[in-house]
Amino acid sequence: MENPAEAFFGGMLIEIFIACILYGITTLQTFIYWQKYQNDVPSLKFMVAGIWILETVHTAFCMQVVYAYLISNFGAFEKFLDINWGVGITVIVEVVISTLVQAFYVKRVWIMSNKAKLLTGFIGFVTVCRIGFGIGSTILSYHYPEWVEFRAHKSSLVTVSGGLGAAALVDVLVALTLSFYLTRGRSTWQKGSNSKVNLIMLYAVNSGAITASASVLSVILYATQTHSLVFLGLVEIQGKLYANSFLGSLNARSHIRNKNTAAQYPSFEFSNSSGFRAVAPPVPKVEVFQQTVVTNDMGEQETDFGMKNLKGGELV
């Protein structure tokens, strides 16, 4: 006889393990951020701390869901049909995390596009729609007590597919917009900055592609794997991907800024007014010490020390 737990919960169990590993990476990235970027604006520090706290809560309730299905109701396979109360909490916390991260990227679009209201407004609208669909899915998870009933209603399909689809659309739009404006801005920077611009573009496209692919795959699994919770496990992973994408973009600043330091490149820093600004690294100074030894007629030596400050590039 086939074990019902394997087909129903096996895939999600593995995905929860992966989510816990990603939570460990999130914690590590948070620690690195607090060690390296202590001069960031307070609002950004609060956001980093808030996302880590939300990730901790999200991971705890993911473990609660696994414990309830596999330990508390061990052997009671009929309990697999019930929607555990912790599922709704994990969904709404994941929505909050993804919304915060996407709002951070939308702000980048606002700055890079020179405050293009129509473009930024549209991306912001889709982000708000994502919040609405997420809240709808959470409410329905408490309204319908069983998974069979939950999946049988079209409203559930609309909220789940609509929320994940909106998240994927925002990720794609943000990645394409940032890539477009970074490419167009090359002409205003020095030629040596191309490698750094390419690195920023690569990160933006990759992070957007990963989270968007997770959203699309979750919709496909929800529609096809009707007797499994594998789609839900991927949704839990998606929240971890957003958190690590956000923290990775912050921690990568020093790496990008220090790449090919021999040339002068623009870099992004945070300021209290706009949040971002393009700056060039300071011109290095070289101190040259000169020692002159003079021997007079008496055979005595006189030593003269001199010092000159040179700007970078003057010492040939």
mmCIF file of C-alpha atoms in Angstrom:
data_model
loop_
_atom_site.group_PDB
_atom_site.id
_atom_site.type_symbol
_atom_site.label_atom_id
_atom_site.label_comp_id
_atom_site.label_asym_id
_atom_site.label_seq_id
_atom_site.Cartn_x
_atom_site.Cartn_y
_atom_site.Cartn_z
ATOM 1 C CA MET A 1 0.000 0.000 0.000
ATOM 2 C CA GLU A 2 1.353 3.401 -0.988
ATOM 3 C CA ASN A 3 2.017 5.809 1.841
ATOM 4 C CA PRO A 4 -0.334 8.844 1.388
ATOM 5 C CA ALA A 5 2.069 11.072 3.293
ATOM 6 C CA GLU A 6 4.781 10.641 0.657
ATOM 7 C CA ALA A 7 2.610 11.794 -2.239
ATOM 8 C CA PHE A 8 0.831 14.548 -0.326
ATOM 9 C CA PHE A 9 3.612 15.993 1.833
ATOM 10 C CA GLY A 10 6.917 14.562 0.606
ATOM 11 C CA GLY A 11 7.700 17.327 -1.875
ATOM 12 C CA MET A 12 6.767 20.081 0.564
ATOM 13 C CA LEU A 13 8.908 18.530 3.316
ATOM 14 C CA ILE A 14 11.992 18.684 1.083
ATOM 15 C CA GLU A 15 11.137 22.266 0.104
ATOM 16 C CA ILE A 16 10.806 23.275 3.756
ATOM 17 C CA PHE A 17 14.285 21.848 4.367
ATOM 18 C CA ILE A 18 15.578 24.016 1.504
ATOM 19 C CA ALA A 19 13.725 27.025 2.939
ATOM 20 C CA CYS A 20 15.446 26.492 6.291
ATOM 21 C CA ILE A 21 18.840 26.433 4.564
ATOM 22 C CA LEU A 22 17.962 29.680 2.804
ATOM 23 C CA TYR A 23 16.965 31.149 6.176
ATOM 24 C CA GLY A 24 20.443 30.345 7.433
ATOM 25 C CA ILE A 25 21.898 32.208 4.456
ATOM 26 C CA THR A 26 19.570 35.130 5.229
ATOM 27 C CA THR A 27 20.861 35.234 8.798
ATOM 28 C CA LEU A 28 24.459 35.171 7.581
ATOM 29 C CA GLN A 29 23.817 37.973 5.093
ATOM 30 C CA THR A 30 22.134 40.031 7.809
ATOM 31 C CA PHE A 31 25.174 39.607 10.049
ATOM 32 C CA ILE A 32 27.515 40.613 7.210
ATOM 33 C CA TYR A 33 25.408 43.685 6.496
ATOM 34 C CA TRP A 34 25.524 44.907 10.102
ATOM 35 C CA GLN A 35 29.285 44.396 10.161
ATOM 36 C CA LYS A 36 30.072 46.204 6.895
ATOM 37 C CA TYR A 37 27.456 48.936 6.472
ATOM 38 C CA GLN A 38 27.043 50.591 9.831
ATOM 39 C CA ASN A 39 26.849 54.044 8.196
ATOM 40 C CA ASP A 40 23.723 53.323 6.128
ATOM 41 C CA VAL A 41 20.651 55.429 6.756
ATOM 42 C CA PRO A 42 18.499 54.281 9.735
ATOM 43 C CA SER A 43 15.487 53.497 7.529
ATOM 44 C CA LEU A 44 17.498 50.940 5.566
ATOM 45 C CA LYS A 45 18.830 49.376 8.760
ATOM 46 C CA PHE A 46 15.298 49.070 10.129
ATOM 47 C CA MET A 47 14.199 47.423 6.898
ATOM 48 C CA VAL A 48 17.024 44.870 7.087
ATOM 49 C CA ALA A 49 16.168 44.102 10.717
ATOM 50 C CA GLY A 50 12.451 43.892 9.910
ATOM 51 C CA ILE A 51 12.971 41.461 7.051
ATOM 52 C CA TRP A 52 15.161 39.230 9.203
ATOM 53 C CA ILE A 53 12.521 39.213 11.968
ATOM 54 C CA LEU A 54 9.781 38.397 9.456
ATOM 55 C CA GLU A 55 11.954 35.633 8.008
ATOM 56 C CA THR A 56 12.412 34.195 11.490
ATOM 57 C CA VAL A 57 8.645 34.226 12.103
ATOM 58 C CA HIS A 58 8.014 32.732 8.660
ATOM 59 C CA THR A 59 10.490 29.897 9.242
ATOM 60 C CA ALA A 60 9.001 29.156 12.657
ATOM 61 C CA PHE A 61 5.489 28.773 11.250
ATOM 62 C CA CYS A 62 6.768 26.659 8.359
ATOM 63 C CA MET A 63 8.146 24.270 10.966
ATOM 64 C CA GLN A 64 4.839 24.441 12.843
ATOM 65 C CA VAL A 65 2.951 23.346 9.723
ATOM 66 C CA VAL A 66 5.315 20.410 9.171
ATOM 67 C CA TYR A 67 5.088 19.405 12.838
ATOM 68 C CA ALA A 68 1.286 19.550 12.811
ATOM 69 C CA TYR A 69 0.877 17.363 9.728
ATOM 70 C CA LEU A 70 3.632 14.804 10.363
ATOM 71 C CA ILE A 71 4.012 14.651 14.157
ATOM 72 C CA SER A 72 0.872 15.868 15.917
ATOM 73 C CA ASN A 73 -1.372 13.992 13.469
ATOM 74 C CA PHE A 74 0.978 11.064 12.866
ATOM 75 C CA GLY A 75 -0.875 8.195 11.208
ATOM 76 C CA ALA A 76 -4.104 10.205 10.848
ATOM 77 C CA PHE A 77 -4.013 10.518 7.075
ATOM 78 C CA GLU A 78 -7.488 12.057 6.982
ATOM 79 C CA LYS A 79 -5.975 15.135 8.672
ATOM 80 C CA PHE A 80 -4.048 15.804 5.462
ATOM 81 C CA LEU A 81 -7.300 17.073 4.003
ATOM 82 C CA ASP A 82 -7.505 19.852 6.597
ATOM 83 C CA ILE A 83 -5.858 23.233 6.067
ATOM 84 C CA ASN A 84 -3.676 23.858 9.105
ATOM 85 C CA TRP A 85 -4.091 27.280 10.724
ATOM 86 C CA GLY A 86 -0.385 28.023 10.299
ATOM 87 C CA VAL A 87 -0.611 27.918 6.490
ATOM 88 C CA GLY A 88 -2.393 31.258 6.306
ATOM 89 C CA ILE A 89 0.220 32.901 8.523
ATOM 90 C CA THR A 90 3.104 31.675 6.362
ATOM 91 C CA VAL A 91 1.358 32.990 3.248
ATOM 92 C CA ILE A 92 0.661 36.488 4.588
ATOM 93 C CA VAL A 93 4.180 36.817 6.065
ATOM 94 C CA GLU A 94 5.663 35.798 2.708
ATOM 95 C CA VAL A 95 3.500 38.436 1.020
ATOM 96 C CA VAL A 96 4.771 41.117 3.414
ATOM 97 C CA ILE A 97 8.409 40.128 2.816
ATOM 98 C CA SER A 98 8.069 40.072 -0.971
ATOM 99 C CA THR A 99 6.208 43.401 -0.933
ATOM 100 C CA LEU A 100 8.930 45.107 1.113
ATOM 101 C CA VAL A 101 11.639 43.842 -1.213
ATOM 102 C CA GLN A 102 9.711 44.762 -4.338
ATOM 103 C CA ALA A 103 9.026 48.242 -2.914
ATOM 104 C CA PHE A 104 12.781 48.627 -2.423
ATOM 105 C CA TYR A 105 13.373 47.746 -6.085
ATOM 106 C CA VAL A 106 10.528 50.006 -7.234
ATOM 107 C CA LYS A 107 12.294 52.871 -5.447
ATOM 108 C CA ARG A 108 15.414 52.040 -7.423
ATOM 109 C CA VAL A 109 13.377 52.209 -10.627
ATOM 110 C CA TRP A 110 11.990 55.591 -9.523
ATOM 111 C CA ILE A 111 15.505 56.967 -9.046
ATOM 112 C CA MET A 112 17.147 55.356 -12.089
ATOM 113 C CA SER A 113 14.300 56.459 -14.392
ATOM 114 C CA ASN A 114 14.661 60.069 -13.197
ATOM 115 C CA LYS A 115 11.304 59.846 -11.398
ATOM 116 C CA ALA A 116 9.248 58.503 -14.299
ATOM 117 C CA LYS A 117 5.773 58.618 -12.765
ATOM 118 C CA LEU A 118 3.936 56.486 -15.327
ATOM 119 C CA LEU A 119 6.428 53.616 -15.310
ATOM 120 C CA THR A 120 6.952 53.579 -11.562
ATOM 121 C CA GLY A 121 3.237 54.018 -10.932
ATOM 122 C CA PHE A 122 2.362 50.994 -13.064
ATOM 123 C CA ILE A 123 4.913 48.765 -11.322
ATOM 124 C CA GLY A 124 3.680 50.045 -7.955
ATOM 125 C CA PHE A 125 0.078 49.284 -8.952
ATOM 126 C CA VAL A 126 0.955 45.690 -9.829
ATOM 127 C CA THR A 127 2.729 45.388 -6.470
ATOM 128 C CA VAL A 128 -0.416 46.562 -4.675
ATOM 129 C CA CYS A 129 -2.446 43.996 -6.641
ATOM 130 C CA ARG A 130 -0.042 41.346 -5.404
ATOM 131 C CA ILE A 131 -0.829 42.391 -1.823
ATOM 132 C CA GLY A 132 -4.573 42.160 -2.479
ATOM 133 C CA PHE A 133 -4.330 38.687 -3.989
ATOM 134 C CA GLY A 134 -2.145 37.537 -1.087
ATOM 135 C CA ILE A 135 -4.626 38.785 1.491
ATOM 136 C CA GLY A 136 -7.407 37.065 -0.465
ATOM 137 C CA SER A 137 -5.549 33.734 -0.443
ATOM 138 C CA THR A 138 -4.974 34.044 3.302
ATOM 139 C CA ILE A 139 -8.661 34.739 4.001
ATOM 140 C CA LEU A 140 -9.772 31.808 1.828
ATOM 141 C CA SER A 141 -7.378 29.449 3.641
ATOM 142 C CA TYR A 142 -9.371 30.131 6.827
ATOM 143 C CA HIS A 143 -12.760 30.247 5.094
ATOM 144 C CA TYR A 144 -12.434 26.784 3.572
ATOM 145 C CA PRO A 145 -11.414 24.173 6.175
ATOM 146 C CA GLU A 146 -10.192 21.536 3.682
ATOM 147 C CA TRP A 147 -7.816 21.525 0.715
ATOM 148 C CA VAL A 148 -10.315 19.803 -1.563
ATOM 149 C CA GLU A 149 -12.887 22.520 -0.962
ATOM 150 C CA PHE A 150 -10.224 25.226 -1.273
ATOM 151 C CA ARG A 151 -9.074 23.974 -4.668
ATOM 152 C CA ALA A 152 -12.621 23.407 -5.922
ATOM 153 C CA HIS A 153 -13.495 27.116 -5.932
ATOM 154 C CA LYS A 154 -12.362 29.385 -8.746
ATOM 155 C CA SER A 155 -11.816 32.208 -6.294
ATOM 156 C CA SER A 156 -8.856 30.314 -4.840
ATOM 157 C CA LEU A 157 -7.386 29.792 -8.285
ATOM 158 C CA VAL A 158 -7.767 33.497 -9.032
ATOM 159 C CA THR A 159 -6.108 34.662 -5.818
ATOM 160 C CA VAL A 160 -3.235 32.165 -5.960
ATOM 161 C CA SER A 161 -2.456 32.539 -9.671
ATOM 162 C CA GLY A 162 -3.147 36.278 -9.609
ATOM 163 C CA GLY A 163 -0.832 36.910 -6.665
ATOM 164 C CA LEU A 164 2.027 34.805 -8.004
ATOM 165 C CA GLY A 165 1.543 36.170 -11.523
ATOM 166 C CA ALA A 166 1.651 39.759 -10.264
ATOM 167 C CA ALA A 167 4.831 39.016 -8.312
ATOM 168 C CA ALA A 168 6.457 37.558 -11.425
ATOM 169 C CA LEU A 169 5.411 40.565 -13.519
ATOM 170 C CA VAL A 170 6.908 43.021 -11.016
ATOM 171 C CA ASP A 171 10.188 41.086 -10.935
ATOM 172 C CA VAL A 172 10.461 41.052 -14.722
ATOM 173 C CA LEU A 173 9.560 44.748 -15.074
ATOM 174 C CA VAL A 174 12.060 45.799 -12.423
ATOM 175 C CA ALA A 175 14.867 43.740 -13.978
ATOM 176 C CA LEU A 176 14.192 45.038 -17.507
ATOM 177 C CA THR A 177 13.807 48.656 -16.379
ATOM 178 C CA LEU A 178 17.009 48.706 -14.349
ATOM 179 C CA SER A 179 18.911 47.048 -17.187
ATOM 180 C CA PHE A 180 17.577 49.601 -19.680
ATOM 181 C CA TYR A 181 18.530 52.653 -17.654
ATOM 182 C CA LEU A 182 21.908 51.248 -16.670
ATOM 183 C CA THR A 183 22.681 50.565 -20.328
ATOM 184 C CA ARG A 184 21.557 54.017 -21.384
ATOM 185 C CA GLY A 185 23.575 55.653 -18.621
ATOM 186 C CA ARG A 186 26.869 54.196 -19.815
ATOM 187 C CA SER A 187 27.506 57.164 -22.076
ATOM 188 C CA THR A 188 27.494 59.534 -19.097
ATOM 189 C CA TRP A 189 30.120 57.551 -17.187
ATOM 190 C CA GLN A 190 33.736 56.784 -17.910
ATOM 191 C CA LYS A 191 34.523 53.926 -20.247
ATOM 192 C CA GLY A 192 36.087 51.869 -17.493
ATOM 193 C CA SER A 193 32.737 51.646 -15.714
ATOM 194 C CA ASN A 194 31.325 49.115 -18.202
ATOM 195 C CA SER A 195 32.449 46.108 -16.181
ATOM 196 C CA LYS A 196 30.688 47.377 -13.080
ATOM 197 C CA VAL A 197 27.539 48.281 -14.989
ATOM 198 C CA ASN A 198 27.509 44.789 -16.514
ATOM 199 C CA LEU A 199 27.870 43.283 -13.048
ATOM 200 C CA ILE A 200 24.938 45.313 -11.688
ATOM 201 C CA MET A 201 22.808 44.372 -14.707
ATOM 202 C CA LEU A 202 23.705 40.704 -14.338
ATOM 203 C CA TYR A 203 22.663 40.714 -10.690
ATOM 204 C CA ALA A 204 19.394 42.540 -11.390
ATOM 205 C CA VAL A 205 18.423 40.179 -14.223
ATOM 206 C CA ASN A 206 19.410 37.004 -12.366
ATOM 207 C CA SER A 207 17.625 37.895 -9.128
ATOM 208 C CA GLY A 208 14.479 38.883 -11.029
ATOM 209 C CA ALA A 209 14.579 35.756 -13.176
ATOM 210 C CA ILE A 210 14.922 33.432 -10.174
ATOM 211 C CA THR A 211 12.006 34.879 -8.193
ATOM 212 C CA ALA A 212 9.821 35.197 -11.311
ATOM 213 C CA SER A 213 10.532 31.572 -12.271
ATOM 214 C CA ALA A 214 9.584 30.444 -8.761
ATOM 215 C CA SER A 215 6.248 32.292 -9.059
ATOM 216 C CA VAL A 216 5.412 30.797 -12.451
ATOM 217 C CA LEU A 217 6.416 27.292 -11.341
ATOM 218 C CA SER A 218 4.231 27.612 -8.226
ATOM 219 C CA VAL A 219 1.189 28.431 -10.389
ATOM 220 C CA ILE A 220 1.902 25.443 -12.647
ATOM 221 C CA LEU A 221 2.258 23.080 -9.672
ATOM 222 C CA TYR A 222 -0.921 24.419 -8.074
ATOM 223 C CA ALA A 223 -2.870 23.713 -11.267
ATOM 224 C CA THR A 224 -1.353 20.297 -12.038
ATOM 225 C CA GLN A 225 -0.421 18.689 -8.692
ATOM 226 C CA THR A 226 -3.908 18.681 -7.187
ATOM 227 C CA HIS A 227 -3.153 15.946 -4.633
ATOM 228 C CA SER A 228 0.040 17.456 -3.263
ATOM 229 C CA LEU A 229 1.226 20.508 -1.325
ATOM 230 C CA VAL A 230 4.392 20.838 -3.401
ATOM 231 C CA PHE A 231 3.183 24.227 -4.676
ATOM 232 C CA LEU A 232 2.948 25.559 -1.118
ATOM 233 C CA GLY A 233 6.518 24.544 -0.322
ATOM 234 C CA LEU A 234 7.752 26.496 -3.347
ATOM 235 C CA VAL A 235 5.794 29.536 -2.160
ATOM 236 C CA GLU A 236 7.614 29.298 1.178
ATOM 237 C CA ILE A 237 10.953 29.143 -0.647
ATOM 238 C CA GLN A 238 10.011 32.189 -2.689
ATOM 239 C CA GLY A 239 9.932 34.402 0.400
ATOM 240 C CA LYS A 240 13.486 33.316 1.260
ATOM 241 C CA LEU A 241 14.605 34.107 -2.281
ATOM 242 C CA TYR A 242 13.248 37.645 -1.988
ATOM 243 C CA ALA A 243 14.993 38.227 1.341
ATOM 244 C CA ASN A 244 18.336 36.928 0.076
ATOM 245 C CA SER A 245 17.987 38.924 -3.132
ATOM 246 C CA PHE A 246 17.492 42.111 -1.115
ATOM 247 C CA LEU A 247 20.335 41.456 1.309
ATOM 248 C CA GLY A 248 22.614 40.293 -1.489
ATOM 249 C CA SER A 249 22.080 43.537 -3.396
ATOM 250 C CA LEU A 250 23.095 45.510 -0.300
ATOM 251 C CA ASN A 251 26.133 43.410 0.556
ATOM 252 C CA ALA A 252 27.351 43.373 -3.053
ATOM 253 C CA ARG A 253 27.950 47.128 -3.015
ATOM 254 C CA SER A 254 31.460 46.911 -1.594
ATOM 255 C CA HIS A 255 32.402 44.142 -4.045
ATOM 256 C CA ILE A 256 31.146 46.129 -7.022
ATOM 257 C CA ARG A 257 32.687 49.354 -5.748
ATOM 258 C CA ASN A 258 36.116 47.753 -5.295
ATOM 259 C CA LYS A 259 36.158 45.914 -8.613
ATOM 260 C CA ASN A 260 39.061 47.119 -10.809
ATOM 261 C CA THR A 261 40.011 49.869 -8.392
ATOM 262 C CA ALA A 262 42.757 51.139 -10.718
ATOM 263 C CA ALA A 263 40.120 52.858 -12.848
ATOM 264 C CA GLN A 264 37.535 55.356 -11.661
ATOM 265 C CA TYR A 265 34.023 53.949 -11.620
ATOM 266 C CA PRO A 266 30.665 55.274 -10.509
ATOM 267 C CA SER A 267 28.999 53.483 -7.629
ATOM 268 C CA PHE A 268 25.724 53.676 -5.732
ATOM 269 C CA GLU A 269 25.529 54.930 -2.173
ATOM 270 C CA PHE A 270 22.638 55.761 0.129
ATOM 271 C CA SER A 271 21.904 59.300 1.222
ATOM 272 C CA ASN A 272 19.286 60.793 3.510
ATOM 273 C CA SER A 273 17.529 62.721 0.751
ATOM 274 C CA SER A 274 16.953 60.542 -2.295
ATOM 275 C CA GLY A 275 18.135 57.203 -0.996
ATOM 276 C CA PHE A 276 20.650 56.668 -3.806
ATOM 277 C CA ARG A 277 23.309 58.736 -5.486
ATOM 278 C CA ALA A 278 26.030 58.024 -8.027
ATOM 279 C CA VAL A 279 29.486 58.821 -6.748
ATOM 280 C CA ALA A 280 33.067 58.292 -7.898
ATOM 281 C CA PRO A 281 35.747 57.034 -5.527
ATOM 282 C CA PRO A 282 38.176 59.648 -4.204
ATOM 283 C CA VAL A 283 41.351 60.310 -6.155
ATOM 284 C CA PRO A 284 44.242 58.614 -4.326
ATOM 285 C CA LYS A 285 47.143 60.708 -3.055
ATOM 286 C CA VAL A 286 50.742 59.584 -3.048
ATOM 287 C CA GLU A 287 53.276 60.982 -0.600
ATOM 288 C CA VAL A 288 56.840 61.084 -1.978
ATOM 289 C CA PHE A 289 59.738 61.519 0.435
ATOM 290 C CA GLN A 290 63.023 62.896 -0.920
ATOM 291 C CA GLN A 291 66.336 62.508 0.904
ATOM 292 C CA THR A 292 69.427 64.542 -0.182
ATOM 293 C CA VAL A 293 72.893 63.733 1.180
ATOM 294 C CA VAL A 294 75.583 66.447 0.734
ATOM 295 C CA THR A 295 79.269 65.954 1.618
ATOM 296 C CA ASN A 296 81.186 69.194 2.306
ATOM 297 C CA ASP A 297 84.914 69.851 2.052
ATOM 298 C CA MET A 298 85.461 68.659 5.615
ATOM 299 C CA GLY A 299 84.031 65.229 4.794
ATOM 300 C CA GLU A 300 80.909 65.848 6.863
ATOM 301 C CA GLN A 301 77.543 64.744 5.511
ATOM 302 C CA GLU A 302 74.422 66.895 5.639
ATOM 303 C CA THR A 303 71.003 65.308 5.138
ATOM 304 C CA ASP A 304 67.964 67.177 3.806
ATOM 305 C CA PHE A 305 64.438 65.682 3.862
ATOM 306 C CA GLY A 306 61.664 66.900 1.577
ATOM 307 C CA MET A 307 58.074 65.732 1.040
ATOM 308 C CA LYS A 308 55.658 66.306 -1.836
ATOM 309 C CA ASN A 309 51.993 65.316 -2.228
ATOM 310 C CA LEU A 310 51.033 63.985 -5.634
ATOM 311 C CA LYS A 311 47.553 63.193 -6.929
ATOM 312 C CA GLY A 312 46.882 59.853 -8.451
ATOM 313 C CA GLY A 313 48.209 59.698 -11.989
ATOM 314 C CA GLU A 314 50.935 62.330 -11.457
ATOM 315 C CA LEU A 315 53.526 59.804 -10.347
ATOM 316 C CA VAL A 316 54.862 58.263 -13.554
#
